[in-house]
Short mmCIF file of C-alpha atoms in Angstrom, two decimals:
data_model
loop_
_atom_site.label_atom_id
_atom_site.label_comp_id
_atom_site.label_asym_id
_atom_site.label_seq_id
_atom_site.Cartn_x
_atom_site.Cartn_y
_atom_site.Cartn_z
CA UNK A 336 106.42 67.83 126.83
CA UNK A 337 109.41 66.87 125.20
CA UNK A 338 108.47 63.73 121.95
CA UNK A 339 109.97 60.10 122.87
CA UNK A 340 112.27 59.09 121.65
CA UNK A 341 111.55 56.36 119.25
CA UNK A 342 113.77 53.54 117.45
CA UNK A 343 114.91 56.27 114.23
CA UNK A 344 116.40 58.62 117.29
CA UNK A 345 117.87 55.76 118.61
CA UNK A 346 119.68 54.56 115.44
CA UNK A 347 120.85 58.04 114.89
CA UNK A 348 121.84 59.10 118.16
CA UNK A 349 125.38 58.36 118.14
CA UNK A 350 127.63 61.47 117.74
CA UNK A 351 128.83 60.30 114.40
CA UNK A 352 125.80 59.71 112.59
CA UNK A 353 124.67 63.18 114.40
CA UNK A 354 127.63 64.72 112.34
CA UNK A 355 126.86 62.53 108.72
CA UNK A 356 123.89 64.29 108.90
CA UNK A 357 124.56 67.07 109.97
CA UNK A 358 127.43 67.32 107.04
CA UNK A 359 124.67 66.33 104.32
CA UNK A 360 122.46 68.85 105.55
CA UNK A 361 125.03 71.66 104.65
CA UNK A 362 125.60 70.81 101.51
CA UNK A 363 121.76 70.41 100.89
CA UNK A 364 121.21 66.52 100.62
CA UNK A 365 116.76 66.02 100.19
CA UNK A 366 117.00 62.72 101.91
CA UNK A 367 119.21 64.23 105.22
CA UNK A 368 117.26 66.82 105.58
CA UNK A 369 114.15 64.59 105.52
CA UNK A 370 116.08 62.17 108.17
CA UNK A 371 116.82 65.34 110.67
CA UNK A 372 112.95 66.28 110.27
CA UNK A 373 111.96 62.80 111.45
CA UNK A 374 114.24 63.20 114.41
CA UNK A 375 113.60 66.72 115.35
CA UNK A 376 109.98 68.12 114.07
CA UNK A 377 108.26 66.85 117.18
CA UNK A 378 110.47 69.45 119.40
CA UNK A 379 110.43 72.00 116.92
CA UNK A 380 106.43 71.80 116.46
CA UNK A 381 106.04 72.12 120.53
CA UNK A 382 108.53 74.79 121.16
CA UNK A 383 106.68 76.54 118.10
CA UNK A 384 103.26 75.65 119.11
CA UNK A 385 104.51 77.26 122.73
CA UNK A 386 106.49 79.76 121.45
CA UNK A 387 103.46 81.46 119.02
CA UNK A 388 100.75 79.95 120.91
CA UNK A 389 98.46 79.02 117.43
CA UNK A 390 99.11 75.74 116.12
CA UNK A 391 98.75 76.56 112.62
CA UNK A 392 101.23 79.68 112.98
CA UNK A 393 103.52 77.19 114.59
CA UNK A 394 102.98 74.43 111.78
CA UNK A 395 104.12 77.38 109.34
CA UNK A 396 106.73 77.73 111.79
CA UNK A 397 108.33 74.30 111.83
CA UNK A 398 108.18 74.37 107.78
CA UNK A 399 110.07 77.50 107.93
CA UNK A 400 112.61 76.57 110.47
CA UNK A 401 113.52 73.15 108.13
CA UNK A 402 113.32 74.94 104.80
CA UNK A 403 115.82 76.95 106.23
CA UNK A 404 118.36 74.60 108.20
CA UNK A 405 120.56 73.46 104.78
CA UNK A 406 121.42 77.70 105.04
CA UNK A 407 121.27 77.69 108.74
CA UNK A 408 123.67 74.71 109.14
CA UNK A 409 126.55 76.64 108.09
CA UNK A 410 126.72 78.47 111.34
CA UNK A 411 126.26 75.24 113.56
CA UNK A 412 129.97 74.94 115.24
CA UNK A 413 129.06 72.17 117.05
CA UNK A 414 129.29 74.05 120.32
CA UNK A 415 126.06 73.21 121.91
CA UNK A 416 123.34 70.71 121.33
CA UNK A 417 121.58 70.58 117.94
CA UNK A 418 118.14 70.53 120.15
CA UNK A 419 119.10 73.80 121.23
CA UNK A 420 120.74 75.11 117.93
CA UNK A 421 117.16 74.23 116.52
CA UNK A 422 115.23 75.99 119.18
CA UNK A 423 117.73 79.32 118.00
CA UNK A 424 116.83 78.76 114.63
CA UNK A 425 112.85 78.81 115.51
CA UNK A 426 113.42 81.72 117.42
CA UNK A 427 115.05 83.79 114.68
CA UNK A 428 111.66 82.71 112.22
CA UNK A 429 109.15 83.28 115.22
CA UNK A 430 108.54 86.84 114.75
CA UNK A 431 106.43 86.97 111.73
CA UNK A 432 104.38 83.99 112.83
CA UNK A 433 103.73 85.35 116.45
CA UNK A 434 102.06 88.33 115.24
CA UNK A 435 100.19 86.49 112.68
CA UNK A 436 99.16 84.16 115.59
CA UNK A 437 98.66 87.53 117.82
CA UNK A 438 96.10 88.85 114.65
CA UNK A 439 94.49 85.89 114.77
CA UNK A 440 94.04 85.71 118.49
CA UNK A 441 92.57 89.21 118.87
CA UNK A 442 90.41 88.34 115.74
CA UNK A 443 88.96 85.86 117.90
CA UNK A 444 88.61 87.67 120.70
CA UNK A 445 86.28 90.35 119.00
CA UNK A 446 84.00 87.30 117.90
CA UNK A 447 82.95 85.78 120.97
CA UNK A 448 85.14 84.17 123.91
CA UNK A 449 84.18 81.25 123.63
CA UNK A 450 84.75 80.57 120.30
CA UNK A 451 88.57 81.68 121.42
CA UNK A 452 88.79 79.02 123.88
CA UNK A 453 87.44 76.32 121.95
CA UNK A 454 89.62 77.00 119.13
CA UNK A 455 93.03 76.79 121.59
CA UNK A 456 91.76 73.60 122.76
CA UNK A 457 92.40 72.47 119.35
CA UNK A 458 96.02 72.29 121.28
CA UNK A 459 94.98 68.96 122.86
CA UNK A 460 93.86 69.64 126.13
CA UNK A 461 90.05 68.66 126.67
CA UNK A 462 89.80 70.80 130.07
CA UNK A 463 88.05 74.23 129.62
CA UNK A 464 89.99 75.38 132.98
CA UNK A 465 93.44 74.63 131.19
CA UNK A 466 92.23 75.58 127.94
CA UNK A 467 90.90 79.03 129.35
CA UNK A 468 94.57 79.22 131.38
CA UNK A 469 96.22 78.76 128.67
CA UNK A 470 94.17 81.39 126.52
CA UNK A 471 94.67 83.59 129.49
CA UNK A 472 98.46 83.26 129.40
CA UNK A 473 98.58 83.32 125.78
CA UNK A 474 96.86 87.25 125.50
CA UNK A 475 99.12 87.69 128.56
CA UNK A 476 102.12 86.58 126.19
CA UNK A 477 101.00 88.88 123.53
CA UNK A 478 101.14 91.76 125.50
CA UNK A 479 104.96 91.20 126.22
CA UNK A 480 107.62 92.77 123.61
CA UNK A 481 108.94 89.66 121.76
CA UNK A 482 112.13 89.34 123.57
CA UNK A 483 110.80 88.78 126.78
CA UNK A 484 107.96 86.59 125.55
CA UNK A 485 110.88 84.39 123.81
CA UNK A 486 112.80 84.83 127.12
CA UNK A 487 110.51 83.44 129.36
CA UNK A 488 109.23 80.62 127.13
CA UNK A 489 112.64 79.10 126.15
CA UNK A 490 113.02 79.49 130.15
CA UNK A 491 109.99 78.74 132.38
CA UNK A 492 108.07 76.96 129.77
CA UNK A 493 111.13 74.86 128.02
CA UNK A 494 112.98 74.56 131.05
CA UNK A 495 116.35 75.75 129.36
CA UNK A 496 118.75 77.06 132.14
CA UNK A 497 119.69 81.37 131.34
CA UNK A 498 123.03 80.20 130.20
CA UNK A 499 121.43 77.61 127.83
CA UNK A 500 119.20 80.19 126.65
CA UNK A 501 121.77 82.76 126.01
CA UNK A 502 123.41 80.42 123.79
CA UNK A 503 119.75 79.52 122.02
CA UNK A 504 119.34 83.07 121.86
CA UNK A 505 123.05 84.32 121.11
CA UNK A 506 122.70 87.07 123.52
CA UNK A 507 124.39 87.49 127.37
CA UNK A 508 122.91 85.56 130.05
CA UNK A 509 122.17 88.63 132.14
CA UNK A 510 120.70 90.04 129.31
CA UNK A 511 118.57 86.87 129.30
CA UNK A 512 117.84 87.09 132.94
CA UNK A 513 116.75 90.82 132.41
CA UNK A 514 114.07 89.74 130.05
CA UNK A 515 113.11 86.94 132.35
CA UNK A 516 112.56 89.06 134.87
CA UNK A 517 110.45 91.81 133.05
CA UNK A 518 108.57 89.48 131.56
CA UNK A 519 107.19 87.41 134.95
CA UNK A 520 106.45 90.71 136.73
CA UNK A 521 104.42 91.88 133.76
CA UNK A 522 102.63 88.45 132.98
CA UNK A 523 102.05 88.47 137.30
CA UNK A 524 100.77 91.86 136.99
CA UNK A 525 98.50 91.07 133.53
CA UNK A 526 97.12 88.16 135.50
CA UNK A 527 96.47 89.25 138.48
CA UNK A 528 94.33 91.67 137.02
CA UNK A 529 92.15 88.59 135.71
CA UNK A 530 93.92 88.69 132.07
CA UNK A 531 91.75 91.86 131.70
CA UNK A 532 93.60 94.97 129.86
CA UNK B 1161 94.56 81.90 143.83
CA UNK B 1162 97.71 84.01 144.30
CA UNK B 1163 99.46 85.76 141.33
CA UNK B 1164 102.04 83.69 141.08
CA UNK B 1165 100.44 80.36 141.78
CA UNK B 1166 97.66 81.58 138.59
CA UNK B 1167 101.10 82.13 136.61
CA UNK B 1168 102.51 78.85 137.72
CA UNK B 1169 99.47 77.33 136.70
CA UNK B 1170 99.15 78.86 133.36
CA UNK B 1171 102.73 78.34 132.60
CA UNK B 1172 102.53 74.31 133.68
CA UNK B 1173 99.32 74.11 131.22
CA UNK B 1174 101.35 75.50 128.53
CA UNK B 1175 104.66 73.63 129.06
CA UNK B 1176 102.10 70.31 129.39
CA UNK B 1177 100.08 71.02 126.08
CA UNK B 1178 100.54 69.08 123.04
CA UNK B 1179 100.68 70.17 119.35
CA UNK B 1180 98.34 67.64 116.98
CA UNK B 1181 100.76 65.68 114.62
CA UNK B 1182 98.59 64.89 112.07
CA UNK B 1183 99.81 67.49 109.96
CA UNK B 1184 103.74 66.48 110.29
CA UNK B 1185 103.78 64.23 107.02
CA UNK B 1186 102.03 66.97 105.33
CA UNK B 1187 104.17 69.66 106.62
CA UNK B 1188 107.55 67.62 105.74
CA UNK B 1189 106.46 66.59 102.07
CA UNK B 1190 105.83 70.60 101.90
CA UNK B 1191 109.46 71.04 103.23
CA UNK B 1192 110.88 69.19 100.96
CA UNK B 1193 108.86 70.59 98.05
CA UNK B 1194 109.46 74.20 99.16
CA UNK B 1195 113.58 73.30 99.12
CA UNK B 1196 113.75 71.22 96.01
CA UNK B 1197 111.55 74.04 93.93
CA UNK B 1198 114.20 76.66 95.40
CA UNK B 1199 117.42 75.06 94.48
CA UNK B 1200 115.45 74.43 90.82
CA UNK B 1201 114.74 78.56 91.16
CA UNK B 1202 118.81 78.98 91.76
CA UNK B 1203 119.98 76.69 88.70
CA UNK B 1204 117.60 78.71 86.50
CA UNK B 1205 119.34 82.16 87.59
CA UNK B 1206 122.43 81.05 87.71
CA UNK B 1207 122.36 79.48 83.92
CA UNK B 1208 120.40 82.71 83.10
CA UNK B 1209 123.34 84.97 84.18
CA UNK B 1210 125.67 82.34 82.85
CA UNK B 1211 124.24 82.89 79.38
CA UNK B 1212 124.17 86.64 79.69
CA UNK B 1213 127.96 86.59 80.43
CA UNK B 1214 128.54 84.57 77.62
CA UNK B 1215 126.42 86.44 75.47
CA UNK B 1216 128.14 89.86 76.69
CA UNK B 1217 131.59 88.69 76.97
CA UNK B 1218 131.19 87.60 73.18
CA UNK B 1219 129.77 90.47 71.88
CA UNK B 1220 132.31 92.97 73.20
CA UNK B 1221 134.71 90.88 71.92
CA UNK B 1222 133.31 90.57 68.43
CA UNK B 1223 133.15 94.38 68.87
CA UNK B 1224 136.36 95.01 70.04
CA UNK B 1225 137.67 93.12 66.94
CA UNK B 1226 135.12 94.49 63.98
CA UNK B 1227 135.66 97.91 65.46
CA UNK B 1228 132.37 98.57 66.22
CA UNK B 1229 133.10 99.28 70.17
CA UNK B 1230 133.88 102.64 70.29
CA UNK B 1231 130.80 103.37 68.32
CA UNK B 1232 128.41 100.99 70.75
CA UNK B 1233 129.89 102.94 73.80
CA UNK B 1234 129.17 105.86 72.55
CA UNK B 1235 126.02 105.14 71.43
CA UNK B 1236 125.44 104.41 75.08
CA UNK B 1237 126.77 107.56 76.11
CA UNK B 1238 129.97 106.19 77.71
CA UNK B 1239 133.27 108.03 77.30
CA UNK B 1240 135.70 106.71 74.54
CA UNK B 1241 139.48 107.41 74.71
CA UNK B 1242 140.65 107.46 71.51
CA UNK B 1243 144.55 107.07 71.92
CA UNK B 1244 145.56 108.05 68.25
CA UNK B 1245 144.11 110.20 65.55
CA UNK B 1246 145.15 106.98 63.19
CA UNK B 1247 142.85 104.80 62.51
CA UNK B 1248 144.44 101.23 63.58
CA UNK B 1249 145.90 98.61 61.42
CA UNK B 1250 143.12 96.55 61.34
CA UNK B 1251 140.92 98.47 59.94
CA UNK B 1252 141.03 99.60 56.07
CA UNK B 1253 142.34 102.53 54.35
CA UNK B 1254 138.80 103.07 52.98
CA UNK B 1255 137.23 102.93 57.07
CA UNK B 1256 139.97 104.90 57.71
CA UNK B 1257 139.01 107.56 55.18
CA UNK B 1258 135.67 107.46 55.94
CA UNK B 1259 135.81 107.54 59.66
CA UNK B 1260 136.18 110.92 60.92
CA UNK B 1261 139.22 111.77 63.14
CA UNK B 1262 137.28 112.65 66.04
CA UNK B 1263 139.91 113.30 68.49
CA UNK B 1264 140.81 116.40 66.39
CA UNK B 1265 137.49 117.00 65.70
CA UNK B 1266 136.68 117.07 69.65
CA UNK B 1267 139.55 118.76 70.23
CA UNK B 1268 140.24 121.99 67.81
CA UNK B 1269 137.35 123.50 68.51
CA UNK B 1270 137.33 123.51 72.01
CA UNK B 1271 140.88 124.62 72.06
CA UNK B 1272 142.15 126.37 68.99
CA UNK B 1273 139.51 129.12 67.93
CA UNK B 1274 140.53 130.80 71.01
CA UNK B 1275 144.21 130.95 70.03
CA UNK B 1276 144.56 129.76 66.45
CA UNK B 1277 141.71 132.34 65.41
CA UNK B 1278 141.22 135.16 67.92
CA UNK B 1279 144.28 136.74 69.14
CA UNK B 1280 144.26 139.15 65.80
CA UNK B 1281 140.65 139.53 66.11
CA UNK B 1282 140.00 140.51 70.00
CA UNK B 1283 143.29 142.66 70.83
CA UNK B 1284 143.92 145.56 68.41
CA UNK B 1285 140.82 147.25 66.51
CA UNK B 1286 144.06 147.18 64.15
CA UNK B 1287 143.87 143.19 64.55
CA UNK B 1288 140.88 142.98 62.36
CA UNK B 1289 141.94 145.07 59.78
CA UNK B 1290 144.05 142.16 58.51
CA UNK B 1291 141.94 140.26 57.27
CA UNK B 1292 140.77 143.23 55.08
CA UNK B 1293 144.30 144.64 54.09
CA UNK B 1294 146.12 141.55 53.87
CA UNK B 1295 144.14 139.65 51.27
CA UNK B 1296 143.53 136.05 51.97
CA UNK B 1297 144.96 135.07 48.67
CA UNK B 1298 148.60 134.00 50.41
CA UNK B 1299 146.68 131.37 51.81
CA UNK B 1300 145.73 130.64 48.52
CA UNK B 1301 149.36 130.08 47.42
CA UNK B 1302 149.48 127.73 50.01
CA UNK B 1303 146.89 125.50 49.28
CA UNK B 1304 148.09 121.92 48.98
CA UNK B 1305 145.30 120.69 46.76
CA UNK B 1306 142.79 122.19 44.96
CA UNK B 1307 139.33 120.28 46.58
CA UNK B 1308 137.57 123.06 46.21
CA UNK B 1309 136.25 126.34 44.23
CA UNK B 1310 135.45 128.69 46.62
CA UNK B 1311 132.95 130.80 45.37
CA UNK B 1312 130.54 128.19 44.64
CA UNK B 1313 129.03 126.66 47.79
CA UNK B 1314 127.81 124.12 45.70
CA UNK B 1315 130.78 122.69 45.07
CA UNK B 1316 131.53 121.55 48.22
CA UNK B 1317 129.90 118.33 48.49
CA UNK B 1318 131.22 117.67 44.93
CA UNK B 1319 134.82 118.35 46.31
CA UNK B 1320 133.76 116.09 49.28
CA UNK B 1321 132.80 113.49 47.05
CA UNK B 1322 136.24 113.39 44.92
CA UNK B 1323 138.26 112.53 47.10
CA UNK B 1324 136.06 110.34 49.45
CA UNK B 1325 133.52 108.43 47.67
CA UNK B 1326 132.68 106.07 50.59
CA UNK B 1327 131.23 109.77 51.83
CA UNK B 1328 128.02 109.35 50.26
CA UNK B 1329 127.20 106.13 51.99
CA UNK B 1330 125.75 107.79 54.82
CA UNK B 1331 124.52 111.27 55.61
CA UNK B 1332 126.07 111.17 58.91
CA UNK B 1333 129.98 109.53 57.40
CA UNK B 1334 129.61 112.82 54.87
CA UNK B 1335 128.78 115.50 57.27
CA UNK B 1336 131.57 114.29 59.67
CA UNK B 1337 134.09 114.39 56.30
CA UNK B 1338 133.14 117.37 55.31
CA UNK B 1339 133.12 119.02 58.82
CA UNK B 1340 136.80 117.26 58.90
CA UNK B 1341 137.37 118.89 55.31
CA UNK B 1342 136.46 122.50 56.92
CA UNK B 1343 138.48 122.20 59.93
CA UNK B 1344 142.29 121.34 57.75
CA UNK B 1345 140.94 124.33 55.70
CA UNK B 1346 140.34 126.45 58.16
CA UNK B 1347 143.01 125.67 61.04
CA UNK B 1348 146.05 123.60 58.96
CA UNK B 1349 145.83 125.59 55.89
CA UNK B 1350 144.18 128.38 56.92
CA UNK B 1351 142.46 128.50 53.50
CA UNK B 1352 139.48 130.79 54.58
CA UNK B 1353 138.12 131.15 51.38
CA UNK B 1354 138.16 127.34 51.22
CA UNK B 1355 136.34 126.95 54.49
CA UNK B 1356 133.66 128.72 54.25
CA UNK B 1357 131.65 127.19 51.47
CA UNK B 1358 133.14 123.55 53.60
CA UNK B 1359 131.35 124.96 56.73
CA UNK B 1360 128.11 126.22 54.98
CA UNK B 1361 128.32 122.64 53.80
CA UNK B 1362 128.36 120.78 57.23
CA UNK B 1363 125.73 123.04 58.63
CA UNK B 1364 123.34 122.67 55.54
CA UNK B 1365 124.30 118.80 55.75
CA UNK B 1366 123.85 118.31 59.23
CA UNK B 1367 121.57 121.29 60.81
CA UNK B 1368 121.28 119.44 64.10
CA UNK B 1369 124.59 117.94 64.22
CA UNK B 1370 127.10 117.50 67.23
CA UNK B 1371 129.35 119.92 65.66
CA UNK B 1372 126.71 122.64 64.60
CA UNK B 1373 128.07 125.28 67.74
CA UNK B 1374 132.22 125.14 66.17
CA UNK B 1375 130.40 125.48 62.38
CA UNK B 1376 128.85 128.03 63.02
CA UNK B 1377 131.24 130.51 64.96
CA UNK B 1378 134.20 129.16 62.67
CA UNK B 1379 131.68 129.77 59.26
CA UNK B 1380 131.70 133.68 61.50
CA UNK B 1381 135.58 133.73 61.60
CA UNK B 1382 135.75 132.78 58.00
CA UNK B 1383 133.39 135.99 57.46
CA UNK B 1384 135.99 138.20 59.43
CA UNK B 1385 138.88 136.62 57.86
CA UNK B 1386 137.83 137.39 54.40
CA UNK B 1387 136.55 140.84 55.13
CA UNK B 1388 133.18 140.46 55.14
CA UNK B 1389 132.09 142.08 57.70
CA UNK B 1390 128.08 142.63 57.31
CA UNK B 1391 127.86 139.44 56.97
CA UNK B 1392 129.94 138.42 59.86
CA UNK B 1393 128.67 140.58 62.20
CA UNK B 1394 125.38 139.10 61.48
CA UNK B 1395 126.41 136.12 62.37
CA UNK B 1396 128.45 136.92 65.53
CA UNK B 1397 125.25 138.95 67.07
CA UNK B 1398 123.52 135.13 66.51
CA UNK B 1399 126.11 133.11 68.62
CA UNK B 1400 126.43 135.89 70.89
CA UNK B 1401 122.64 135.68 71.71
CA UNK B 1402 121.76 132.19 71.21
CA UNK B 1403 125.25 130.54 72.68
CA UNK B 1404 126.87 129.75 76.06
CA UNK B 1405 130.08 130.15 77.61
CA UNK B 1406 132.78 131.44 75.87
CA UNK B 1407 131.84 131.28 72.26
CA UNK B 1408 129.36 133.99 73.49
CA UNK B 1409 131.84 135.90 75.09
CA UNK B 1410 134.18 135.98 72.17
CA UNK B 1411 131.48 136.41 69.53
CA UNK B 1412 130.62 139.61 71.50
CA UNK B 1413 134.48 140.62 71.81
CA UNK B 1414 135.01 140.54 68.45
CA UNK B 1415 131.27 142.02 67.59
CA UNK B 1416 132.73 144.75 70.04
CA UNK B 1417 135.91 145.24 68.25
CA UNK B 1418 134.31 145.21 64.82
CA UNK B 1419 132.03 147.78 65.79
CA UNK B 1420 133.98 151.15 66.02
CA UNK B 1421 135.61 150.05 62.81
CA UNK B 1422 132.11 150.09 61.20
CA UNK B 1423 130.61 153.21 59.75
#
């Protein structure tokens, strides 16, 4: 679910004060880097909390992703959205933190299943069916090499086009499509099994 | 529940979940901690190398000025080109006394014995009669100054001292003089008897010195030069044992063409 927007996204939507900021982000202004976190964290904490599938891996995540945008900046041409320049930026910092959030899963799992599932539902969701989907999917996810789990999360989960995501992921959209294909016949085949491997 | 309706499910749940935001202020005064304490890291490098530059740039200048560079980089094993044997105009006539020439010094031993001293000695048995017929005292008559009295290896450091008495600062200054002393005896003047007392000097002065390998097998071609040739011989079998390359080779030449001359 993407965040609303509120009055501070409003203010700053324009294109111009998009680029100010932008501009004082590069050359590593506190107070416009604070400003773009205002605006953006709430996407950047649900693609990461999606993306790694632990919310304290993706809270790590987020602080990463921001401590790293003054650096990152550089490289923004202005070529596609800054939602979606963000979402490459996460991606490039997701690998540690999904296999820490992968660890921490299967530590979990050895302790008792239930324990597992109540700990996702930290997520938000008060339903044990959804919480034990989404536990499902999320060992499903972890079975997937990290391409195709990033693949089919910035695609079926974000709802990013393949040519979108080729540009989030700075790779060829068929080599996007590829990925998204692997990885739903191998997340059908994981589930169908009942999530059991 | 088919496959893909379980995966449409799952992947609806997931795209519908919501991270907890109670942790963004937290996260975003860490964010700005983590960037301000990194560009504080960067300042303290970068002054830290500035300071080192300084600090380098200034003392290889000072150095370069006092004269003391050569001697640094070679005390750090880096090569030194000296480009004239003279020492340079800022530099006193008493450094420049005192300093050994060490281009010659280098040089002359790597490059002369094998033609300033040897082609008598290795060619013709004949060749090393010479210095037994032909008395070393016309080198005598040539002797430019009298620094030394040859029979006396004693007086050797007192001949060192006359002329140079800066010399006795430093062990080191005094065995490269008199090492310098030996070599314009031996190769310039070709004052043998002056020599050898001037290279029994240097090695009693400076047993583990840089130069010890040229004392020694010039002290040897001093021996043969002035006819002495128990005591050279003794000395040639030592180089040709202990030493490598071609001081080894020639020590044994000459051993070789001493020998058939020996009763």
């Amino acid at each position: 679910m993407s965040a609303t927007l509120d009055e501070t996204d409003v203010a700053a939507a324009s294109p111009n004060a998009e680029a100010e900021l932008i501009s004082r982000v590069k050359e590593g202004d506190s107070d416009a880097l604070g400003h773009m976190y205002d605006q953006h964290h709430a996407q950047v904490r649900a693609f990461a909390t999606r993306l790694v599938g632990d919310p304290h891996a993706a809270e790590d995540l987020v602080h990463d992703v921001f401590v790293a945008l003054p650096k990152a900046m550089r490289r923004y041409r202005g070529d596609s959205s800054l939602r979606s320049f963000l979402m490459g930026v996460t991606v490039n910092h997701a690998r540690h933190h999904q296999r820490a959030a992968a660890r921490r899963r299967r530590t979990w799992e050895a302790f008792a299943e239930a324990e597992f599932v109540s700990a996702n539902a930290s997520s938000g969701d008060a339903d044990p069916i959804r919480a034990r989907q989404l536990a499902e999917l999320h060992r499903a996810l972890d079975q997937l090499p990290e391409a195709q789990r990033v693949a089919f999360v910035v695609c079926d989960v974000e709802g990013q086009t393949s040519s979108e995501a080729a540009v989030i992921l700075d790779v060829p959209e068929g080599t996007v499509r590829t990925r998204l294909f692997h990885a739903r016949s191998t997340l059908r085949e994981i589930l169908g099994d009942g999530g059991e491997r | 529940m088919t496959e893909s309706s379980r995966l449409s499910r799952a992947t609806d749940a997931l795209r519908e979940s919501t991270s907890l935001n109670d942790r963004a202020h937290n996260t975003r005064a860490r964010i700005l901690t983590t960037v301000r304490d990194k560009r504080v890291r960067r300042q303290r490098v970068l002054g830290a190398l500035v300071v080192f530059a300084c600090v380098s740039v200034g003392s290889t200048a000072w150095a370069a000025v006092t004269g003391y560079l050569p001697r640094a980089l070679r005390a750090i094993g880096l090569p030194v080109r000296v480009d004239s044997a003279e020492p340079s105009s800022v530099e006193s006539s008493e450094n420049a006394r005192r300093r050994p020439r060490f281009k010659r010094v280098h040089e002359v031993p790597v490059a002369e014995p094998p033609t300033n001293a040897m082609p008598e000695g290795i060619e013709p048995v004949e060749a090393i009669a010479p210095p037994a017929a032909t008395a070393p005292r016309p080198n005598v008559s040539e002797r430019p100054r009298p620094i030394v009295e040859p029979p006396t290896p004693v007086d050797a450091p007192t001949a060192v001292e006359q002329p140079l008495p800066s010399a006795s600062r430093s062990r080191p200054d005094r065995a490269d003089v008199i090492y310098e002393l030996a070599h314009q005896a031996h190769f310039a003047t070709h004052n043998f008897e002056e020599a050898l007392p001037l290279w029994d000097a240097y090695l009693r002065d400076a047993p583990n010195g840089r130069f010890v390998p040229e004392a020694e097998y010039n002290r040897a071609l001093c021996l043969v030069r002035l006819g002495r040739r128990a005591d050279a011989t003794v000395a040639l079998e030592r180089i040709a044992s202990r030493a490598n390359g071609y001081r080894a080779r020639e020590a044994q030449q000459i051993l070789d063409a001493l020998r058939p001359a020996t009763p």
